[in-house]
Structures are given as structure tokens and as C-alpha cells.
mmCIF file of C-alpha atoms in Angstrom:
data_model
loop_
_atom_site.group_PDB
_atom_site.id
_atom_site.type_symbol
_atom_site.label_atom_id
_atom_site.label_comp_id
_atom_site.label_asym_id
_atom_site.label_seq_id
_atom_site.Cartn_x
_atom_site.Cartn_y
_atom_site.Cartn_z
ATOM 1 C CA UNK B 927 0.029 0.068 -0.066
ATOM 2 C CA UNK B 928 2.883 2.536 0.518
ATOM 3 C CA UNK B 929 3.944 1.782 -2.911
ATOM 4 C CA UNK B 930 0.452 2.976 -4.224
ATOM 5 C CA UNK B 931 0.347 6.039 -1.749
ATOM 6 C CA UNK B 932 4.101 7.002 -2.904
ATOM 7 C CA UNK B 933 2.985 6.659 -6.771
ATOM 8 C CA UNK B 934 -0.190 8.645 -5.945
ATOM 9 C CA UNK B 935 1.816 11.491 -4.238
ATOM 10 C CA UNK B 936 4.402 11.407 -7.243
ATOM 11 C CA UNK B 937 1.449 11.762 -9.758
ATOM 12 C CA UNK B 938 -0.044 14.518 -7.716
ATOM 13 C CA UNK B 939 3.372 16.365 -7.506
ATOM 14 C CA UNK B 940 3.800 15.986 -11.065
ATOM 15 C CA UNK B 941 0.315 17.311 -11.843
ATOM 16 C CA UNK B 942 0.597 20.186 -9.741
ATOM 17 C CA UNK B 943 3.891 20.963 -10.930
ATOM 18 C CA UNK B 944 2.634 21.317 -14.435
ATOM 19 C CA UNK B 945 -0.407 23.633 -13.556
ATOM 20 C CA UNK B 946 1.716 26.962 -13.781
ATOM 21 C CA UNK B 947 0.425 28.535 -10.626
ATOM 22 C CA UNK B 948 3.867 29.383 -9.312
ATOM 23 C CA UNK B 949 5.014 30.663 -12.806
ATOM 24 C CA UNK B 950 2.062 32.783 -13.172
ATOM 25 C CA UNK B 951 2.809 34.375 -9.750
ATOM 26 C CA UNK B 952 6.369 35.134 -10.603
ATOM 27 C CA UNK B 953 5.186 36.656 -14.083
ATOM 28 C CA UNK B 954 2.623 38.888 -12.092
ATOM 29 C CA UNK B 955 5.081 40.099 -9.776
ATOM 30 C CA UNK B 956 7.577 40.993 -12.674
ATOM 31 C CA UNK B 957 4.459 42.843 -14.256
ATOM 32 C CA UNK B 958 3.717 44.613 -10.767
ATOM 33 C CA UNK B 959 7.508 45.647 -10.582
ATOM 34 C CA UNK B 960 7.653 46.972 -14.130
ATOM 35 C CA UNK B 961 4.512 48.984 -13.672
ATOM 36 C CA UNK B 962 5.980 50.451 -10.418
ATOM 37 C CA UNK B 963 8.964 51.713 -12.618
ATOM 38 C CA UNK B 964 6.909 53.237 -15.298
ATOM 39 C CA UNK B 965 4.897 55.025 -12.478
ATOM 40 C CA UNK B 966 8.247 56.073 -10.732
ATOM 41 C CA UNK B 967 9.479 57.556 -14.209
ATOM 42 C CA UNK B 968 6.218 59.152 -14.901
ATOM 43 C CA UNK B 969 6.001 60.829 -11.729
ATOM 44 C CA UNK B 970 9.680 62.196 -11.980
ATOM 45 C CA UNK B 971 8.444 63.808 -15.239
ATOM 46 C CA UNK B 972 5.697 65.286 -13.428
ATOM 47 C CA UNK B 973 7.945 66.656 -10.839
ATOM 48 C CA UNK B 974 10.218 68.499 -13.105
ATOM 49 C CA UNK B 975 7.305 70.108 -15.274
ATOM 50 C CA UNK B 976 6.542 72.867 -12.780
ATOM 51 C CA UNK B 977 10.238 74.012 -12.602
ATOM 52 C CA UNK B 978 10.414 73.791 -16.383
ATOM 53 C CA UNK B 979 7.328 76.012 -16.660
ATOM 54 C CA UNK B 980 8.565 78.422 -14.166
ATOM 55 C CA UNK B 981 11.761 78.802 -15.966
ATOM 56 C CA UNK B 982 9.947 79.312 -19.454
ATOM 57 C CA UNK B 983 7.336 81.487 -17.867
ATOM 58 C CA UNK B 984 10.207 83.921 -16.530
ATOM 59 C CA UNK B 985 10.936 84.694 -20.231
ATOM 60 C CA UNK B 986 7.347 84.157 -21.993
ATOM 61 C CA UNK B 987 5.024 85.318 -19.519
ATOM 62 C CA UNK B 988 2.337 86.103 -22.139
ATOM 63 C CA UNK B 989 2.206 82.508 -23.512
ATOM 64 C CA UNK B 990 -0.697 81.816 -20.860
ATOM 65 C CA UNK B 991 -2.445 79.226 -22.940
ATOM 66 C CA UNK B 992 0.491 76.987 -23.214
ATOM 67 C CA UNK B 993 1.026 77.248 -19.457
ATOM 68 C CA UNK B 994 -2.626 76.507 -18.679
ATOM 69 C CA UNK B 995 -2.579 73.523 -20.896
ATOM 70 C CA UNK B 996 0.604 71.993 -19.133
ATOM 71 C CA UNK B 997 -1.332 72.764 -15.739
ATOM 72 C CA UNK B 998 -4.224 71.075 -16.861
ATOM 73 C CA UNK B 999 -2.343 67.992 -18.388
ATOM 74 C CA UNK B 1000 -0.384 67.795 -15.121
ATOM 75 C CA UNK B 1001 -3.777 67.904 -12.815
ATOM 76 C CA UNK B 1002 -5.210 65.047 -15.240
ATOM 77 C CA UNK B 1003 -2.195 62.801 -14.787
ATOM 78 C CA UNK B 1004 -2.495 63.651 -10.960
ATOM 79 C CA UNK B 1005 -6.037 62.858 -10.607
ATOM 80 C CA UNK B 1006 -5.812 59.380 -11.879
ATOM 81 C CA UNK B 1007 -5.122 56.864 -9.118
ATOM 82 C CA UNK B 1008 -2.318 54.758 -10.219
ATOM 83 C CA UNK B 1009 -3.145 51.737 -8.145
ATOM 84 C CA UNK B 1010 -1.838 48.102 -8.998
ATOM 85 C CA UNK B 1011 -5.411 47.279 -10.109
ATOM 86 C CA UNK B 1012 -4.951 49.838 -12.822
ATOM 87 C CA UNK B 1013 -3.192 47.344 -14.744
ATOM 88 C CA UNK B 1014 -6.230 44.756 -14.483
ATOM 89 C CA UNK B 1015 -8.644 47.194 -15.894
ATOM 90 C CA UNK B 1016 -8.315 48.128 -19.507
ATOM 91 C CA UNK B 1017 -10.625 50.909 -19.631
ATOM 92 C CA UNK B 1018 -8.831 52.703 -16.585
ATOM 93 C CA UNK B 1019 -5.518 51.732 -18.271
ATOM 94 C CA UNK B 1020 -6.675 53.555 -21.431
ATOM 95 C CA UNK B 1021 -7.509 56.754 -19.481
ATOM 96 C CA UNK B 1022 -4.169 56.549 -17.871
ATOM 97 C CA UNK B 1023 -2.544 56.396 -21.101
ATOM 98 C CA UNK B 1024 -4.482 59.198 -22.636
ATOM 99 C CA UNK B 1025 -3.610 61.498 -19.654
ATOM 100 C CA UNK B 1026 0.183 60.711 -20.165
ATOM 101 C CA UNK B 1027 -0.185 61.263 -23.788
ATOM 102 C CA UNK B 1028 -1.856 64.704 -23.108
ATOM 103 C CA UNK B 1029 1.043 65.364 -20.679
ATOM 104 C CA UNK B 1030 3.515 64.268 -23.432
ATOM 105 C CA UNK B 1031 1.941 66.848 -25.805
ATOM 106 C CA UNK B 1032 1.785 69.715 -23.195
ATOM 107 C CA UNK B 1033 5.434 69.414 -22.568
ATOM 108 C CA UNK B 1034 5.951 69.508 -26.443
ATOM 109 C CA UNK B 1035 4.009 72.785 -26.830
ATOM 110 C CA UNK B 1036 5.921 74.219 -23.920
ATOM 111 C CA UNK B 1037 9.379 73.185 -25.508
ATOM 112 C CA UNK B 1038 8.132 74.855 -28.923
ATOM 113 C CA UNK B 1039 7.503 78.081 -26.937
ATOM 114 C CA UNK B 1040 10.901 77.953 -25.516
ATOM 115 C CA UNK B 1041 12.400 77.705 -29.100
ATOM 116 C CA UNK B 1042 10.991 81.098 -29.818
ATOM 117 C CA UNK B 1043 13.320 82.866 -26.964
ATOM 118 C CA UNK B 1044 16.715 82.420 -27.692
ATOM 119 C CA UNK B 1045 17.751 84.103 -24.395
ATOM 120 C CA UNK B 1046 15.739 81.294 -22.587
ATOM 121 C CA UNK B 1047 17.717 78.494 -24.470
ATOM 122 C CA UNK B 1048 20.799 80.150 -23.091
ATOM 123 C CA UNK B 1049 19.818 80.011 -19.691
ATOM 124 C CA UNK B 1050 21.543 77.329 -17.784
ATOM 125 C CA UNK B 1051 18.621 76.489 -15.516
ATOM 126 C CA UNK B 1052 16.570 75.854 -18.914
ATOM 127 C CA UNK B 1053 19.170 73.825 -20.505
ATOM 128 C CA UNK B 1054 19.434 71.722 -17.247
ATOM 129 C CA UNK B 1055 15.940 71.102 -16.907
ATOM 130 C CA UNK B 1056 15.662 70.223 -20.607
ATOM 131 C CA UNK B 1057 18.220 67.770 -20.228
ATOM 132 C CA UNK B 1058 16.677 66.160 -17.226
ATOM 133 C CA UNK B 1059 13.352 66.178 -19.231
ATOM 134 C CA UNK B 1060 14.973 64.334 -22.192
ATOM 135 C CA UNK B 1061 16.622 61.904 -19.712
ATOM 136 C CA UNK B 1062 13.296 61.220 -18.261
ATOM 137 C CA UNK B 1063 11.583 60.748 -21.407
ATOM 138 C CA UNK B 1064 14.242 57.994 -22.173
ATOM 139 C CA UNK B 1065 13.826 56.419 -18.798
ATOM 140 C CA UNK B 1066 9.975 56.333 -19.627
ATOM 141 C CA UNK B 1067 10.443 54.891 -22.768
ATOM 142 C CA UNK B 1068 12.695 51.927 -21.100
ATOM 143 C CA UNK B 1069 10.474 51.350 -18.321
ATOM 144 C CA UNK B 1070 7.404 51.060 -20.791
ATOM 145 C CA UNK B 1071 9.487 48.632 -22.733
ATOM 146 C CA UNK B 1072 10.162 46.567 -19.676
ATOM 147 C CA UNK B 1073 6.611 46.734 -18.743
ATOM 148 C CA UNK B 1074 5.342 45.671 -22.213
ATOM 149 C CA UNK B 1075 7.883 42.596 -22.164
ATOM 150 C CA UNK B 1076 6.679 41.581 -18.624
ATOM 151 C CA UNK B 1077 2.940 41.937 -19.486
ATOM 152 C CA UNK B 1078 3.733 39.838 -22.664
ATOM 153 C CA UNK B 1079 5.255 37.133 -20.682
ATOM 154 C CA UNK B 1080 2.368 37.310 -18.228
ATOM 155 C CA UNK B 1081 -0.395 37.126 -20.883
ATOM 156 C CA UNK B 1082 1.396 34.288 -22.466
ATOM 157 C CA UNK B 1083 1.402 32.359 -19.269
ATOM 158 C CA UNK B 1084 -2.354 32.690 -18.591
ATOM 159 C CA UNK B 1085 -3.348 31.998 -22.103
ATOM 160 C CA UNK B 1086 -1.350 28.908 -22.946
ATOM 161 C CA UNK B 1087 -2.082 25.254 -21.961
ATOM 162 C CA UNK B 1088 -1.990 24.095 -19.217
ATOM 163 C CA UNK B 1089 -1.400 27.273 -17.419
ATOM 164 C CA UNK B 1090 -4.572 28.681 -18.625
ATOM 165 C CA UNK B 1091 -6.649 26.152 -16.926
ATOM 166 C CA UNK B 1092 -5.197 27.235 -13.660
ATOM 167 C CA UNK B 1093 -5.534 30.947 -14.663
ATOM 168 C CA UNK B 1094 -9.108 30.274 -15.393
ATOM 169 C CA UNK B 1095 -9.856 28.622 -12.150
ATOM 170 C CA UNK B 1096 -8.316 31.383 -10.285
ATOM 171 C CA UNK B 1097 -9.815 34.034 -12.375
ATOM 172 C CA UNK B 1098 -6.618 35.673 -13.821
ATOM 173 C CA UNK B 1099 -6.972 37.558 -17.012
ATOM 174 C CA UNK B 1100 -4.495 39.016 -19.515
ATOM 175 C CA UNK B 1101 -3.324 42.508 -18.390
ATOM 176 C CA UNK B 1102 -3.651 45.671 -20.246
ATOM 177 C CA UNK B 1103 -0.581 46.662 -22.232
ATOM 178 C CA UNK B 1104 0.672 50.099 -23.973
ATOM 179 C CA UNK B 1105 -0.476 50.976 -27.385
ATOM 180 C CA UNK B 1106 -0.095 53.423 -30.085
ATOM 181 C CA UNK B 1107 -2.560 56.169 -29.847
ATOM 182 C CA UNK B 1108 -3.055 56.446 -33.719
ATOM 183 C CA UNK B 1109 -1.473 53.549 -35.559
ATOM 184 C CA UNK B 1110 -2.470 55.140 -38.971
ATOM 185 C CA UNK B 1111 -0.509 58.365 -38.258
ATOM 186 C CA UNK B 1112 2.778 56.538 -37.635
ATOM 187 C CA UNK B 1113 2.303 54.240 -40.637
ATOM 188 C CA UNK B 1114 2.651 57.366 -42.698
ATOM 189 C CA UNK B 1115 6.522 58.106 -43.172
ATOM 190 C CA UNK B 1116 7.174 61.688 -42.326
ATOM 191 C CA UNK B 1117 8.237 63.880 -45.198
ATOM 192 C CA UNK B 1118 11.673 65.589 -44.839
ATOM 193 C CA UNK B 1119 12.622 68.402 -47.020
ATOM 194 C CA UNK B 1120 16.179 69.960 -46.957
ATOM 195 C CA UNK B 1121 15.508 72.007 -49.858
ATOM 196 C CA UNK B 1122 14.426 75.699 -50.150
ATOM 197 C CA UNK B 1123 10.922 76.678 -48.747
#
């Protein structure tokens, strides 16, 4: 009888090791860690914006519309509760992604305004803030890429057999991922003209 019990335990251990529970948990933690880094970089960017606005405002005080747009975008980003549950809710994730896109657009408009003020571009504070912002944007890109990869790994683990059976029993769904705002717009190659106007 002990041989049968041993065989049964061995069979159960083999079945349980193939259910994917532990691997799904590892992948989920990787997604959460990658998401935390994305939020960390977005927070760093949001913290830099007021300093950048203040520096540009000193030179271009009459550009009130741009400053208002930046403030509204920053408030929109700050108004979204970036909880761990956000990555499990595709609608909330899309709202978060949209708010971050608005922030990116507002920062771009602010930098366009700065281009019109040569004395501002020569200001050491502005150059330092601009360099920090560029570095932050690169960090955001790296963090997003790591998140995208972690989500891909997680989503594959909950959608492939036999892990999908465990995921179905536990109620685990694929997680939302970053997407391109306007795929059609990026499919058209930009026109570059080095000739005369």
C-alpha cells in the first residue's frame, strides 16, 4: 500500500508542478515591478514640469495658453489613481495612457514656445531642466518597454495550456498593455525637406 501512496503522491506532485500556478505568480510580480518603474518615471517627469514651466514663464509670461494646458495636463495625470489594480482594468489603463499622452503633448508645446526665445535657450537652468526632461523621457521609454515585455510574458502564461486552466480557475485575465494612440498616423512616413521653402 505504501507503494501506491507514494505513486499517488508522485502523480499529484507532477500534476501540480505542471499547473503553472507558481510561474503565473512570478510573471505577475514581474508585471507589478515593471509597472512600479513606469509610475516612478512618470512621477519624475511630473515633478520636473513645474520647474520647467517656471523657467519658461520668466521669459515668456504672455504664453498663458500653453502654461494653462501644461497645468491642466499635469492635473489630469495627478487625478488618476495609479493603483496596482489599474493594470487589470483596460478602460482605466486607457484613461491613464491618454492622460500621459496629453502630458507629453503639453510638454512638447512648452518646448516649442521655448524655441522662440533665444535668451531662454541660453539660460543654464532651462538647459539643465531640458536635459533632465530628455533623460526622463528616455527612462520612461525604457520602463514602458520593460513593462510591455513583462505583460507579454504574463499574458502568454495565462493564455497557454496548461497554465490557462489554472488561470481560468483562479480568475486571472490577461493584463492591459501600452498601445499606440494613432496607428494610422505612424504608418505614414514623415516627409523631410532639406531644400528651400
